[in-house]
Amino acid sequence: MPFPSPSRAPSGPRRRALFASAAGAALLVGCSSPGDSGSGTSRSPSATERARARAARDSAGLVERYDAVITVHPALAERLRPLRAAAVRHGEAFRGARGAGSPTASPSPGTSRPSPSLSPPASVPGNEKDALADLAAAERALSDRRTTALLAVPGELARLLASVAAAGAAHAYLLTESAR
């Protein structure tokens, strides 16, 4: 039995691409052997720790971007607060117990350190739609970078990167949709 057509024209392959990339990341992570999930025999622990630290810094930089947009466009605060909170939790997950006292864990805007791996959010567009588009682009770029990075790290960190990359892709989609 055929399904009825949607009432509005689809917004393009974004939704399919989001699910395809998340499914692909999950398949890649699921293909790791049980012995490579953090034993350190085939990969240097320092490389894993560097990847984890970079991911935490990237999350801190993303939180800083959200803070900057919320500061310039307070009317967007309610819509952006859940996405910002997710970025904070992602940074906490990458830091693990080591980052318990980090400023990024604080929910108040403007308290996180800038990330050298994300361009600084020095200028926030004056237009809300453009500010949301910039946030979506940052989420998308970070999601792509994390998807690429998960191939070079052992199991548990790869699974975390895949999960956070999928969340970032979903955030980019939500930001793009809310900018319409």
Coordinates of C-alpha atoms in Angstrom, one line a residue:
M1 CA 0.0 0.0 0.0
P2 CA 1.6 3.3 -1.0
F3 CA 2.1 6.0 1.6
P4 CA 0.4 9.4 1.1
S5 CA 2.6 12.2 -0.1
P6 CA 3.8 14.7 2.5
S7 CA 1.8 17.9 2.7
R8 CA 4.9 20.1 2.1
A9 CA 7.8 19.7 -0.2
P10 CA 10.7 17.9 1.6
S11 CA 13.5 20.2 2.5
G12 CA 16.0 18.1 0.6
P13 CA 18.3 15.2 1.5
R14 CA 19.3 16.7 4.8
R15 CA 17.2 14.4 6.9
R16 CA 18.3 11.3 4.9
A17 CA 21.9 12.4 5.0
L18 CA 21.7 12.9 8.8
F19 CA 20.4 9.4 9.3
A20 CA 22.7 7.9 6.8
S21 CA 25.8 9.5 8.3
A22 CA 24.7 8.4 11.8
A23 CA 24.0 4.9 10.6
G24 CA 27.3 4.7 8.8
A25 CA 29.2 5.9 11.9
A26 CA 27.4 3.3 14.0
L27 CA 28.3 0.6 11.5
L28 CA 32.0 1.7 11.4
V29 CA 32.2 1.6 15.2
G30 CA 30.3 -1.6 15.5
C31 CA 32.9 -3.3 13.2
S32 CA 35.7 -2.9 15.7
S33 CA 37.0 -6.1 17.2
P34 CA 36.5 -6.6 21.0
G35 CA 40.3 -6.4 21.5
D36 CA 40.7 -2.9 20.2
S37 CA 38.3 -1.1 22.6
G38 CA 40.9 0.7 24.6
S39 CA 43.6 -1.9 25.3
G40 CA 46.2 0.3 23.9
T41 CA 48.1 -2.5 22.2
S42 CA 47.8 -1.2 18.6
R43 CA 47.3 2.5 19.3
S44 CA 49.2 4.9 21.5
P45 CA 47.3 6.0 24.6
S46 CA 48.7 9.5 24.1
A47 CA 47.1 9.7 20.7
T48 CA 43.8 8.7 22.2
E49 CA 44.2 11.2 25.0
R50 CA 45.0 13.9 22.5
A51 CA 41.9 13.1 20.5
R52 CA 39.8 13.2 23.6
A53 CA 41.3 16.5 24.7
R54 CA 40.7 18.0 21.3
A55 CA 37.1 16.8 21.3
A56 CA 36.6 18.4 24.7
R57 CA 38.2 21.7 23.5
D58 CA 36.0 21.6 20.4
S59 CA 32.9 21.3 22.6
A60 CA 34.1 24.2 24.7
G61 CA 34.5 26.3 21.6
L62 CA 31.0 25.4 20.5
V63 CA 29.6 26.4 23.9
E64 CA 31.4 29.7 23.4
R65 CA 29.7 30.2 20.1
Y66 CA 26.3 29.5 21.6
D67 CA 27.1 31.9 24.4
A68 CA 28.1 34.6 21.9
V69 CA 24.9 34.2 19.9
I70 CA 22.7 34.2 23.0
T71 CA 24.5 37.4 24.2
V72 CA 23.9 39.2 20.9
H73 CA 20.4 37.7 20.3
P74 CA 18.7 37.1 23.7
A75 CA 15.4 36.3 22.0
L76 CA 17.1 33.1 20.8
A77 CA 18.2 32.0 24.2
E78 CA 15.2 29.7 24.9
R79 CA 15.6 27.9 21.6
L80 CA 19.4 27.6 21.9
R81 CA 19.6 26.6 25.6
P82 CA 19.0 22.9 25.1
L83 CA 21.5 22.7 22.3
R84 CA 24.1 24.6 24.3
A85 CA 23.4 22.3 27.3
A86 CA 24.1 19.3 25.1
A87 CA 27.4 20.8 23.9
V88 CA 28.3 21.2 27.6
R89 CA 27.5 17.6 28.3
H90 CA 29.5 16.5 25.3
G91 CA 32.5 18.3 26.6
E92 CA 32.0 16.7 30.1
A93 CA 31.8 13.3 28.4
F94 CA 35.1 13.8 26.6
R95 CA 36.8 15.1 29.7
G96 CA 35.4 12.4 31.9
A97 CA 36.3 12.7 35.6
R98 CA 39.4 14.7 34.8
G99 CA 37.4 17.8 33.9
A100 CA 35.1 18.0 36.9
G101 CA 36.1 21.6 37.7
S102 CA 36.3 22.9 34.2
P103 CA 34.6 26.2 33.4
T104 CA 32.7 24.7 30.5
A105 CA 30.7 22.6 32.9
S106 CA 29.1 25.8 34.1
P107 CA 25.7 26.6 32.6
S108 CA 26.2 30.3 32.6
P109 CA 27.1 32.0 29.3
G110 CA 30.6 33.3 28.6
T111 CA 32.5 31.1 31.1
S112 CA 34.2 28.6 28.7
R113 CA 37.6 28.8 27.3
P114 CA 38.1 29.5 23.5
S115 CA 39.0 26.5 21.4
P116 CA 42.0 26.8 19.1
S117 CA 40.4 24.2 16.7
L118 CA 37.2 26.2 16.1
S119 CA 37.3 29.7 14.7
P120 CA 36.6 32.2 17.4
P121 CA 33.0 33.5 17.5
A122 CA 34.2 37.1 17.6
S123 CA 31.6 38.4 15.3
V124 CA 28.0 37.2 15.5
P125 CA 25.8 38.3 12.7
G126 CA 23.2 41.0 13.6
N127 CA 20.5 39.0 11.9
E128 CA 19.1 36.1 13.9
K129 CA 18.7 33.9 10.8
D130 CA 22.3 34.4 9.9
A131 CA 23.4 33.7 13.5
L132 CA 21.5 30.4 13.4
A133 CA 23.1 29.5 10.1
D134 CA 26.6 30.2 11.5
L135 CA 25.8 28.0 14.5
A136 CA 24.5 25.3 12.1
A137 CA 27.7 25.5 10.0
A138 CA 29.8 25.2 13.1
E139 CA 27.9 22.1 14.3
R140 CA 28.0 20.5 10.9
A141 CA 31.8 21.1 10.5
L142 CA 32.5 19.7 14.0
S143 CA 30.3 16.7 13.3
D144 CA 32.2 16.0 10.1
R145 CA 35.5 16.4 11.8
R146 CA 34.4 14.0 14.6
T147 CA 33.1 11.4 12.1
T148 CA 36.5 11.5 10.4
A149 CA 38.4 11.3 13.8
L150 CA 36.5 8.2 15.0
L151 CA 38.3 6.0 12.5
A152 CA 41.7 6.7 14.2
V153 CA 40.7 6.0 17.8
P154 CA 39.9 2.8 19.7
G155 CA 36.4 1.4 20.4
E156 CA 35.0 3.3 23.4
L157 CA 36.2 6.8 22.3
A158 CA 35.2 6.0 18.7
R159 CA 31.7 5.1 19.9
L160 CA 31.5 8.4 21.9
L161 CA 32.7 10.4 18.9
A162 CA 30.1 8.7 16.7
S163 CA 27.4 9.5 19.1
V164 CA 28.4 13.1 19.6
A165 CA 28.9 13.5 15.8
A166 CA 25.4 12.3 15.2
A167 CA 24.0 14.7 17.8
G168 CA 25.9 17.5 16.2
A169 CA 24.4 16.6 12.8
A170 CA 21.0 16.6 14.4
H171 CA 21.7 20.0 16.0
A172 CA 22.8 21.4 12.6
Y173 CA 19.5 20.2 11.1
L174 CA 17.5 21.7 14.0
L175 CA 19.3 25.0 13.7
T176 CA 18.8 25.1 9.9
E177 CA 15.1 24.3 10.3
S178 CA 14.6 26.9 13.0
A179 CA 16.2 29.5 10.8
R180 CA 13.5 29.1 8.2

